């Protein structure tokens, strides 16, 4: 059995502190074999830098996935092609910097395929995630028994539909992007571990990571506000997934919420 | 102390069966004083009829709230003005049939105000929910210590921002619409019970209530599909909220998920 | 020189009457060689039937293009695969019924390629029109000197950007969908005839073809209204384009507006 | 008779040069009495500064209207409350800096009311423009016979519907925002001069004012691009409207397109 940990969108400094404080202990106490984390908000709330990626890898994260904020820190273009542990949504157009999936070794003898897709409902106009998944899966299945998808999307309908579409073809389907953990974690009929959204790892008293006063003012005035990551105590949101490495079938998915 | 139950979007026949099977027992065993339910999908997946509203009241629901599907069954226009236990989003334009709030007696001696608002992010163009809340609150506060809002909205940012905006001014803020229960129930700093989404009371193996094959086909083909409520076993999603009737402050919010 | 006529979205009975009344005379008096028309609203305001397609071909239309309303009359699925003169947006997913382009003979000795694409900004989630155009163009260029695109899209930025992208690669770029003719017809620097929107061929006193009272009521009440095609006098909107059949370069584009 | 000129969205330096080159001559040769211009893109493509507003007033513009880019240059907040010749969409929430309408003297003896509204379809979430128009009109009608609206909106349906709704209540309805002039200028049945979009006054070879290469690259890559105003020759887009100052009825609307 392989035990994965998927961490929800890490937001800014409080999110990184949450990872540093929680991850090493979790990995040891819960015998985690492999850690994936969504890092699209890791640098100041949006995007990621080389330094911050290194910082996260150093905490024990094995693969960083991204989302609609992937390009917010422009320097990512300089290192994403050389950093195979950092992937971005695979349904960006052909020719986009970086890769949408990777194959990694776990415990030296097991291979895990991780891919990242973005939704299209209420999101930027990317290639169809259903078609993209169909194109990537054969490449991964050829080499890996265990496959995890980070589907970064807004609409619950798109997330659940893609999960059923991929049920049995992948081991784990983790939704991200809304920054709120959902309470619908389960094993789908075909054996895929599922959750609509893993949630956010970032400031607790905030509007999805942002200072609440700024967001309220934005809604009240409809005038532009520069958003800032909220300060204060953090929350750490993740799911732990157990997968049979022979069959790729998930046996368990458990939600994790730690608070500072 | 007053104990409320808020039931998430009731979808079609499986959702109504879930209410019939679960509600009477819950009310008795958990000493529920008052039951609110979102009924925008109660009739065949969209809208509500007079007969179905009566059916739901007969099960023990005291107030039905609605959402973007409020007008899908046209006959609602014939009875919504005479049925004070059925409210629709208050931020429809002035002159819209029905009411956006109501004041009800609980246990003969306590009054509870319930109001319903719709979000605007990725939703129809209604009046501003922040402004609408500001206009309704004084009317309710004059007469009630306990106030509950069903905020029917898509974006987590809009839901959390409005909740912080209303924190301490209302007793309970229950999000609906995404049909997926979130795991972020809590008491906000000012004493308002909060959950981003109560979830759905409807068919379990489904895409937010709809037959999964139809939704998958819609995403794959981008051609119109007539959606049908899925058959099979149900899930029942709700939250239980305890409120001090003197202060209107919430003391506890607990998620409930029952499965057939 | 080949002279094309492109007719904007034909809406319902008034639109078809406009075609019958205007097209034969125009073809003769202005020596039109080939007629393309957008027919997505030809049947009762949305979609097209076999009978109405035949009616339009009988009036002298050589090719019918479609748009977001292509599937509204379901019977189109029964005949679109056998009717090469009827095309739908090429950027529907692979496997969709019908074709997104066709090659036709003009005056027995010249071949014209016609293709149809849908925009994605404020529109359904189809494949990328820029990528789709790039895939189709080589197929058409191999066989035709003259190529016309009906780009059915909402946002002016997407229309103008795609036109510059295709400038010199195609002979004519005709925008449709907004139902309002634009006054920016021109020859782009590379020789492509361009207009952001050809406009609508349908009822004159209407909101883009629909009874104005119904649309106003919809905006005032935000409640659903069944839209009906407006009655009364028609307007006929089209552009006439002259193309050098050796080079495929456009020499002229002229707007046409006829009123009943 | 009063003769108004309404200039479409002035974009950056090329747009301002177009105003300087064209406006004084037009005013004199065509006996223009009053000039309104949309200035939401006047400063570097987005927003307006105090200096640029002064520059435009010095060219002969009497009133500047705005749109969704009103707040892009933050300094506007410092002077909009003291500059009655600069108005922003009236359907921003109550309490927003600036005003949504103004009353001005023309030729010393006639008063004209000008108001500005933003659409909501595919646009930011403002108050309902139909309701806002209904609230403002009595204030203007009490003091002015002549009323002009700049309706800054994307969807043709919303523009035409609001125009019919206001037909006969105002003298002129000028759409802006799409940056493409439409060819549907007319007098509505009730006497209101109408055009769906006045168009753009800015760089000719551009995608609605922006360097075309940048916009094409944005569509091809779906990666963020910093947009820059295109250089090169300008186009000047406007409409001239003649209004009977006794009745407020429009007698004529004429499109104007000048090219460098
Ligand atoms: Fe995120
Ligand atoms: Fe995101
Ligand atoms: Fe619902
Ligand atoms: Fe809903
Ligand atoms: Fe159309
Ligand atoms: Fe269309
Ligand atoms: Fe503009
Ligand atoms: Fe604009």
PDB file of N, CA and C in Angstrom, chain C residues 178-251:
ATOM      1  N   UNK C 178     -23.723  38.748 -33.007  1.00  0.00           N
ATOM      2  CA  UNK C 178     -24.282  39.837 -32.192  1.00  0.00           C
ATOM      3  C   UNK C 178     -25.595  40.364 -32.779  1.00  0.00           C
ATOM      4  N   UNK C 179     -25.888  40.023 -34.025  1.00  0.00           N
ATOM      5  CA  UNK C 179     -27.108  40.451 -34.709  1.00  0.00           C
ATOM      6  C   UNK C 179     -27.132  41.958 -34.981  1.00  0.00           C
ATOM      7  N   UNK C 180     -26.008  42.615 -34.829  1.00  0.00           N
ATOM      8  CA  UNK C 180     -25.919  44.045 -35.157  1.00  0.00           C
ATOM      9  C   UNK C 180     -24.766  44.241 -36.140  1.00  0.00           C
ATOM     10  N   UNK C 181     -25.081  44.820 -37.279  1.00  0.00           N
ATOM     11  CA  UNK C 181     -24.029  45.036 -38.269  1.00  0.00           C
ATOM     12  C   UNK C 181     -23.069  46.115 -37.790  1.00  0.00           C
ATOM     13  N   UNK C 182     -21.771  45.830 -37.977  1.00  0.00           N
ATOM     14  CA  UNK C 182     -20.772  46.824 -37.601  1.00  0.00           C
ATOM     15  C   UNK C 182     -20.333  47.621 -38.827  1.00  0.00           C
ATOM     16  N   UNK C 183     -19.773  48.790 -38.562  1.00  0.00           N
ATOM     17  CA  UNK C 183     -19.416  49.715 -39.636  1.00  0.00           C
ATOM     18  C   UNK C 183     -17.906  49.722 -39.857  1.00  0.00           C
ATOM     19  N   UNK C 184     -17.277  48.581 -39.641  1.00  0.00           N
ATOM     20  CA  UNK C 184     -15.814  48.538 -39.748  1.00  0.00           C
ATOM     21  C   UNK C 184     -15.341  47.633 -40.872  1.00  0.00           C
ATOM     22  N   UNK C 185     -16.183  47.449 -41.894  1.00  0.00           N
ATOM     23  CA  UNK C 185     -15.775  46.610 -43.023  1.00  0.00           C
ATOM     24  C   UNK C 185     -14.548  47.212 -43.689  1.00  0.00           C
ATOM     25  N   UNK C 186     -13.598  46.348 -44.029  1.00  0.00           N
ATOM     26  CA  UNK C 186     -12.356  46.847 -44.624  1.00  0.00           C
ATOM     27  C   UNK C 186     -11.559  45.687 -45.210  1.00  0.00           C
ATOM     28  N   UNK C 187     -10.527  46.014 -45.943  1.00  0.00           N
ATOM     29  CA  UNK C 187      -9.551  45.015 -46.370  1.00  0.00           C
ATOM     30  C   UNK C 187      -8.358  45.131 -45.420  1.00  0.00           C
ATOM     31  N   UNK C 188      -8.037  44.066 -44.721  1.00  0.00           N
ATOM     32  CA  UNK C 188      -6.885  44.087 -43.811  1.00  0.00           C
ATOM     33  C   UNK C 188      -5.592  44.186 -44.626  1.00  0.00           C
ATOM     34  N   UNK C 189      -4.495  44.554 -43.962  1.00  0.00           N
ATOM     35  CA  UNK C 189      -3.236  44.767 -44.701  1.00  0.00           C
ATOM     36  C   UNK C 189      -2.826  43.589 -45.595  1.00  0.00           C
ATOM     37  N   UNK C 190      -3.104  42.372 -45.170  1.00  0.00           N
ATOM     38  CA  UNK C 190      -2.688  41.206 -45.959  1.00  0.00           C
ATOM     39  C   UNK C 190      -3.646  40.810 -47.053  1.00  0.00           C
ATOM     40  N   UNK C 191      -4.773  41.512 -47.144  1.00  0.00           N
ATOM     41  CA  UNK C 191      -5.675  41.226 -48.248  1.00  0.00           C
ATOM     42  C   UNK C 191      -6.938  40.464 -47.878  1.00  0.00           C
ATOM     43  N   UNK C 192      -7.195  40.305 -46.588  1.00  0.00           N
ATOM     44  CA  UNK C 192      -8.413  39.620 -46.142  1.00  0.00           C
ATOM     45  C   UNK C 192      -9.530  40.634 -45.932  1.00  0.00           C
ATOM     46  N   UNK C 193     -10.688  40.353 -46.549  1.00  0.00           N
ATOM     47  CA  UNK C 193     -11.850  41.209 -46.295  1.00  0.00           C
ATOM     48  C   UNK C 193     -12.362  40.939 -44.893  1.00  0.00           C
ATOM     49  N   UNK C 194     -12.733  41.999 -44.176  1.00  0.00           N
ATOM     50  CA  UNK C 194     -13.093  41.847 -42.767  1.00  0.00           C
ATOM     51  C   UNK C 194     -14.328  42.647 -42.396  1.00  0.00           C
ATOM     52  N   UNK C 195     -15.167  42.053 -41.547  1.00  0.00           N
ATOM     53  CA  UNK C 195     -16.194  42.813 -40.823  1.00  0.00           C
ATOM     54  C   UNK C 195     -16.420  42.122 -39.489  1.00  0.00           C
ATOM     55  N   UNK C 196     -16.528  42.919 -38.428  1.00  0.00           N
ATOM     56  CA  UNK C 196     -16.719  42.345 -37.095  1.00  0.00           C
ATOM     57  C   UNK C 196     -18.045  41.618 -36.995  1.00  0.00           C
ATOM     58  N   UNK C 197     -19.098  42.177 -37.566  1.00  0.00           N
ATOM     59  CA  UNK C 197     -20.384  41.463 -37.571  1.00  0.00           C
ATOM     60  C   UNK C 197     -21.204  41.871 -38.784  1.00  0.00           C
ATOM     61  N   UNK C 198     -21.706  40.870 -39.472  1.00  0.00           N
ATOM     62  CA  UNK C 198     -22.514  41.100 -40.668  1.00  0.00           C
ATOM     63  C   UNK C 198     -23.891  41.618 -40.289  1.00  0.00           C
ATOM     64  N   UNK C 199     -24.332  41.336 -39.076  1.00  0.00           N
ATOM     65  CA  UNK C 199     -25.651  41.786 -38.625  1.00  0.00           C
ATOM     66  C   UNK C 199     -26.703  40.709 -38.758  1.00  0.00           C
ATOM     67  N   UNK C 200     -27.945  41.107 -38.656  1.00  0.00           N
ATOM     68  CA  UNK C 200     -29.070  40.164 -38.620  1.00  0.00           C
ATOM     69  C   UNK C 200     -29.989  40.376 -39.808  1.00  0.00           C
ATOM     70  N   UNK C 201     -30.531  39.285 -40.304  1.00  0.00           N
ATOM     71  CA  UNK C 201     -31.588  39.345 -41.301  1.00  0.00           C
ATOM     72  C   UNK C 201     -32.837  38.823 -40.600  1.00  0.00           C
ATOM     73  N   UNK C 202     -33.658  39.754 -40.137  1.00  0.00           N
ATOM     74  CA  UNK C 202     -34.823  39.364 -39.354  1.00  0.00           C
ATOM     75  C   UNK C 202     -35.653  40.582 -39.008  1.00  0.00           C
ATOM     76  N   UNK C 203     -36.507  40.474 -37.982  1.00  0.00           N
ATOM     77  CA  UNK C 203     -37.456  41.553 -37.672  1.00  0.00           C
ATOM     78  C   UNK C 203     -36.756  42.842 -37.248  1.00  0.00           C
ATOM     79  N   UNK C 204     -37.186  43.954 -37.842  1.00  0.00           N
ATOM     80  CA  UNK C 204     -36.526  45.237 -37.628  1.00  0.00           C
ATOM     81  C   UNK C 204     -36.779  45.781 -36.222  1.00  0.00           C
ATOM     82  N   UNK C 205     -38.033  45.902 -35.835  1.00  0.00           N
ATOM     83  CA  UNK C 205     -38.336  46.454 -34.501  1.00  0.00           C
ATOM     84  C   UNK C 205     -38.307  45.301 -33.503  1.00  0.00           C
ATOM     85  N   UNK C 206     -37.133  45.003 -32.984  1.00  0.00           N
ATOM     86  CA  UNK C 206     -36.940  43.832 -32.126  1.00  0.00           C
ATOM     87  C   UNK C 206     -35.634  43.981 -31.384  1.00  0.00           C
ATOM     88  N   UNK C 207     -35.468  43.165 -30.359  1.00  0.00           N
ATOM     89  CA  UNK C 207     -34.170  43.099 -29.672  1.00  0.00           C
ATOM     90  C   UNK C 207     -33.439  41.877 -30.218  1.00  0.00           C
ATOM     91  N   UNK C 208     -32.546  42.120 -31.130  1.00  0.00           N
ATOM     92  CA  UNK C 208     -31.807  41.074 -31.866  1.00  0.00           C
ATOM     93  C   UNK C 208     -32.738  39.946 -32.327  1.00  0.00           C
ATOM     94  N   UNK C 209     -33.944  40.313 -32.793  1.00  0.00           N
ATOM     95  CA  UNK C 209     -34.863  39.351 -33.386  1.00  0.00           C
ATOM     96  C   UNK C 209     -36.049  39.008 -32.512  1.00  0.00           C
ATOM     97  N   UNK C 210     -35.923  39.256 -31.222  1.00  0.00           N
ATOM     98  CA  UNK C 210     -36.952  38.859 -30.256  1.00  0.00           C
ATOM     99  C   UNK C 210     -37.893  40.042 -29.991  1.00  0.00           C
ATOM    100  N   UNK C 211     -39.171  39.695 -29.681  1.00  0.00           N
ATOM    101  CA  UNK C 211     -40.149  40.733 -29.313  1.00  0.00           C
ATOM    102  C   UNK C 211     -39.582  41.599 -28.217  1.00  0.00           C
ATOM    103  N   UNK C 212     -39.546  42.885 -28.426  1.00  0.00           N
ATOM    104  CA  UNK C 212     -38.837  43.752 -27.489  1.00  0.00           C
ATOM    105  C   UNK C 212     -39.463  43.765 -26.096  1.00  0.00           C
ATOM    106  N   UNK C 213     -40.785  43.640 -26.018  1.00  0.00           N
ATOM    107  CA  UNK C 213     -41.441  43.672 -24.710  1.00  0.00           C
ATOM    108  C   UNK C 213     -40.949  42.515 -23.825  1.00  0.00           C
ATOM    109  N   UNK C 214     -40.733  41.358 -24.437  1.00  0.00           N
ATOM    110  CA  UNK C 214     -40.317  40.186 -23.673  1.00  0.00           C
ATOM    111  C   UNK C 214     -38.914  40.359 -23.112  1.00  0.00           C
ATOM    112  N   UNK C 215     -38.034  40.937 -23.918  1.00  0.00           N
ATOM    113  CA  UNK C 215     -36.655  41.102 -23.471  1.00  0.00           C
ATOM    114  C   UNK C 215     -36.571  42.180 -22.389  1.00  0.00           C
ATOM    115  N   UNK C 216     -37.302  43.257 -22.584  1.00  0.00           N
ATOM    116  CA  UNK C 216     -37.310  44.306 -21.559  1.00  0.00           C
ATOM    117  C   UNK C 216     -37.834  43.739 -20.239  1.00  0.00           C
ATOM    118  N   UNK C 217     -38.901  42.952 -20.321  1.00  0.00           N
ATOM    119  CA  UNK C 217     -39.471  42.364 -19.098  1.00  0.00           C
ATOM    120  C   UNK C 217     -38.462  41.441 -18.433  1.00  0.00           C
ATOM    121  N   UNK C 218     -37.725  40.704 -19.233  1.00  0.00           N
ATOM    122  CA  UNK C 218     -36.695  39.823 -18.689  1.00  0.00           C
ATOM    123  C   UNK C 218     -35.667  40.643 -17.903  1.00  0.00           C
ATOM    124  N   UNK C 219     -35.213  41.735 -18.477  1.00  0.00           N
ATOM    125  CA  UNK C 219     -34.202  42.542 -17.787  1.00  0.00           C
ATOM    126  C   UNK C 219     -34.787  43.197 -16.534  1.00  0.00           C
ATOM    127  N   UNK C 220     -36.051  43.602 -16.594  1.00  0.00           N
ATOM    128  CA  UNK C 220     -36.645  44.278 -15.435  1.00  0.00           C
ATOM    129  C   UNK C 220     -36.925  43.315 -14.295  1.00  0.00           C
ATOM    130  N   UNK C 221     -37.343  42.091 -14.628  1.00  0.00           N
ATOM    131  CA  UNK C 221     -37.784  41.165 -13.578  1.00  0.00           C
ATOM    132  C   UNK C 221     -36.754  40.101 -13.248  1.00  0.00           C
ATOM    133  N   UNK C 222     -35.818  39.845 -14.149  1.00  0.00           N
ATOM    134  CA  UNK C 222     -34.843  38.750 -13.979  1.00  0.00           C
ATOM    135  C   UNK C 222     -35.558  37.404 -13.829  1.00  0.00           C
ATOM    136  N   UNK C 223     -36.798  37.359 -14.294  1.00  0.00           N
ATOM    137  CA  UNK C 223     -37.508  36.091 -14.288  1.00  0.00           C
ATOM    138  C   UNK C 223     -37.495  35.519 -15.699  1.00  0.00           C
ATOM    139  N   UNK C 224     -37.577  34.191 -15.837  1.00  0.00           N
ATOM    140  CA  UNK C 224     -37.511  33.610 -17.182  1.00  0.00           C
ATOM    141  C   UNK C 224     -38.697  34.035 -18.046  1.00  0.00           C
ATOM    142  N   UNK C 225     -38.441  34.298 -19.273  1.00  0.00           N
ATOM    143  CA  UNK C 225     -39.449  34.653 -20.268  1.00  0.00           C
ATOM    144  C   UNK C 225     -39.226  33.747 -21.472  1.00  0.00           C
ATOM    145  N   UNK C 226     -40.284  33.227 -22.020  1.00  0.00           N
ATOM    146  CA  UNK C 226     -40.148  32.481 -23.273  1.00  0.00           C
ATOM    147  C   UNK C 226     -40.037  33.508 -24.396  1.00  0.00           C
ATOM    148  N   UNK C 227     -38.926  33.484 -25.096  1.00  0.00           N
ATOM    149  CA  UNK C 227     -38.724  34.490 -26.135  1.00  0.00           C
ATOM    150  C   UNK C 227     -39.415  34.069 -27.426  1.00  0.00           C
ATOM    151  N   UNK C 228     -39.996  35.058 -28.102  1.00  0.00           N
ATOM    152  CA  UNK C 228     -40.629  34.797 -29.397  1.00  0.00           C
ATOM    153  C   UNK C 228     -40.047  35.746 -30.428  1.00  0.00           C
ATOM    154  N   UNK C 229     -39.945  35.246 -31.657  1.00  0.00           N
ATOM    155  CA  UNK C 229     -39.481  36.089 -32.747  1.00  0.00           C
ATOM    156  C   UNK C 229     -40.478  37.231 -32.926  1.00  0.00           C
ATOM    157  N   UNK C 230     -39.984  38.431 -33.070  1.00  0.00           N
ATOM    158  CA  UNK C 230     -40.846  39.588 -33.277  1.00  0.00           C
ATOM    159  C   UNK C 230     -41.512  39.505 -34.644  1.00  0.00           C
ATOM    160  N   UNK C 231     -42.669  40.114 -34.742  1.00  0.00           N
ATOM    161  CA  UNK C 231     -43.362  40.181 -36.031  1.00  0.00           C
ATOM    162  C   UNK C 231     -42.998  41.501 -36.717  1.00  0.00           C
ATOM    163  N   UNK C 232     -43.605  41.767 -37.851  1.00  0.00           N
ATOM    164  CA  UNK C 232     -43.444  43.079 -38.479  1.00  0.00           C
ATOM    165  C   UNK C 232     -42.413  43.091 -39.590  1.00  0.00           C
ATOM    166  N   UNK C 233     -42.052  44.273 -39.979  1.00  0.00           N
ATOM    167  CA  UNK C 233     -41.164  44.478 -41.126  1.00  0.00           C
ATOM    168  C   UNK C 233     -39.780  43.904 -40.853  1.00  0.00           C
ATOM    169  N   UNK C 234     -39.061  43.565 -41.932  1.00  0.00           N
ATOM    170  CA  UNK C 234     -37.744  42.952 -41.772  1.00  0.00           C
ATOM    171  C   UNK C 234     -36.608  43.906 -42.126  1.00  0.00           C
ATOM    172  N   UNK C 235     -35.425  43.526 -41.717  1.00  0.00           N
ATOM    173  CA  UNK C 235     -34.206  44.117 -42.251  1.00  0.00           C
ATOM    174  C   UNK C 235     -33.367  42.976 -42.820  1.00  0.00           C
ATOM    175  N   UNK C 236     -32.622  43.286 -43.863  1.00  0.00           N
ATOM    176  CA  UNK C 236     -31.763  42.301 -44.527  1.00  0.00           C
ATOM    177  C   UNK C 236     -30.337  42.830 -44.415  1.00  0.00           C
ATOM    178  N   UNK C 237     -29.481  42.062 -43.751  1.00  0.00           N
ATOM    179  CA  UNK C 237     -28.089  42.504 -43.524  1.00  0.00           C
ATOM    180  C   UNK C 237     -27.108  41.533 -44.162  1.00  0.00           C
ATOM    181  N   UNK C 238     -26.188  42.057 -44.925  1.00  0.00           N
ATOM    182  CA  UNK C 238     -25.232  41.194 -45.631  1.00  0.00           C
ATOM    183  C   UNK C 238     -23.989  41.995 -45.988  1.00  0.00           C
ATOM    184  N   UNK C 239     -22.977  41.301 -46.452  1.00  0.00           N
ATOM    185  CA  UNK C 239     -21.830  41.988 -47.080  1.00  0.00           C
ATOM    186  C   UNK C 239     -21.528  41.320 -48.422  1.00  0.00           C
ATOM    187  N   UNK C 240     -21.066  42.122 -49.342  1.00  0.00           N
ATOM    188  CA  UNK C 240     -20.677  41.656 -50.681  1.00  0.00           C
ATOM    189  C   UNK C 240     -19.153  41.775 -50.758  1.00  0.00           C
ATOM    190  N   UNK C 241     -18.507  40.709 -51.177  1.00  0.00           N
ATOM    191  CA  UNK C 241     -17.044  40.689 -51.170  1.00  0.00           C
ATOM    192  C   UNK C 241     -16.528  40.248 -52.530  1.00  0.00           C
ATOM    193  N   UNK C 242     -15.612  41.023 -53.081  1.00  0.00           N
ATOM    194  CA  UNK C 242     -15.000  40.679 -54.370  1.00  0.00           C
ATOM    195  C   UNK C 242     -13.609  40.122 -54.130  1.00  0.00           C
ATOM    196  N   UNK C 243     -13.342  38.968 -54.734  1.00  0.00           N
ATOM    197  CA  UNK C 243     -12.076  38.282 -54.489  1.00  0.00           C
ATOM    198  C   UNK C 243     -11.424  37.899 -55.807  1.00  0.00           C
ATOM    199  N   UNK C 244     -10.144  38.147 -55.885  1.00  0.00           N
ATOM    200  CA  UNK C 244      -9.370  37.732 -57.058  1.00  0.00           C
ATOM    201  C   UNK C 244      -9.192  36.214 -56.975  1.00  0.00           C
ATOM    202  N   UNK C 245      -9.679  35.485 -57.973  1.00  0.00           N
ATOM    203  CA  UNK C 245      -9.665  34.023 -57.822  1.00  0.00           C
ATOM    204  C   UNK C 245      -8.280  33.428 -58.045  1.00  0.00           C
ATOM    205  N   UNK C 246      -7.362  34.186 -58.597  1.00  0.00           N
ATOM    206  CA  UNK C 246      -5.990  33.676 -58.748  1.00  0.00           C
ATOM    207  C   UNK C 246      -5.233  33.768 -57.420  1.00  0.00           C
ATOM    208  N   UNK C 247      -5.338  34.931 -56.791  1.00  0.00           N
ATOM    209  CA  UNK C 247      -4.541  35.187 -55.583  1.00  0.00           C
ATOM    210  C   UNK C 247      -5.319  34.914 -54.290  1.00  0.00           C
ATOM    211  N   UNK C 248      -6.633  34.877 -54.363  1.00  0.00           N
ATOM    212  CA  UNK C 248      -7.438  34.756 -53.151  1.00  0.00           C
ATOM    213  C   UNK C 248      -7.522  36.051 -52.372  1.00  0.00           C
ATOM    214  N   UNK C 249      -6.948  37.099 -52.904  1.00  0.00           N
ATOM    215  CA  UNK C 249      -6.952  38.401 -52.221  1.00  0.00           C
ATOM    216  C   UNK C 249      -8.295  39.114 -52.426  1.00  0.00           C
ATOM    217  N   UNK C 250      -8.809  39.704 -51.359  1.00  0.00           N
ATOM    218  CA  UNK C 250     -10.060  40.456 -51.474  1.00  0.00           C
ATOM    219  C   UNK C 250      -9.791  41.857 -52.000  1.00  0.00           C
ATOM    220  N   UNK C 251     -10.660  42.287 -52.872  1.00  0.00           N
ATOM    221  CA  UNK C 251     -10.479  43.624 -53.443  1.00  0.00           C
ATOM    222  C   UNK C 251     -11.467  44.620 -52.886  1.00  0.00           C
TER     223      UNK C 251
END
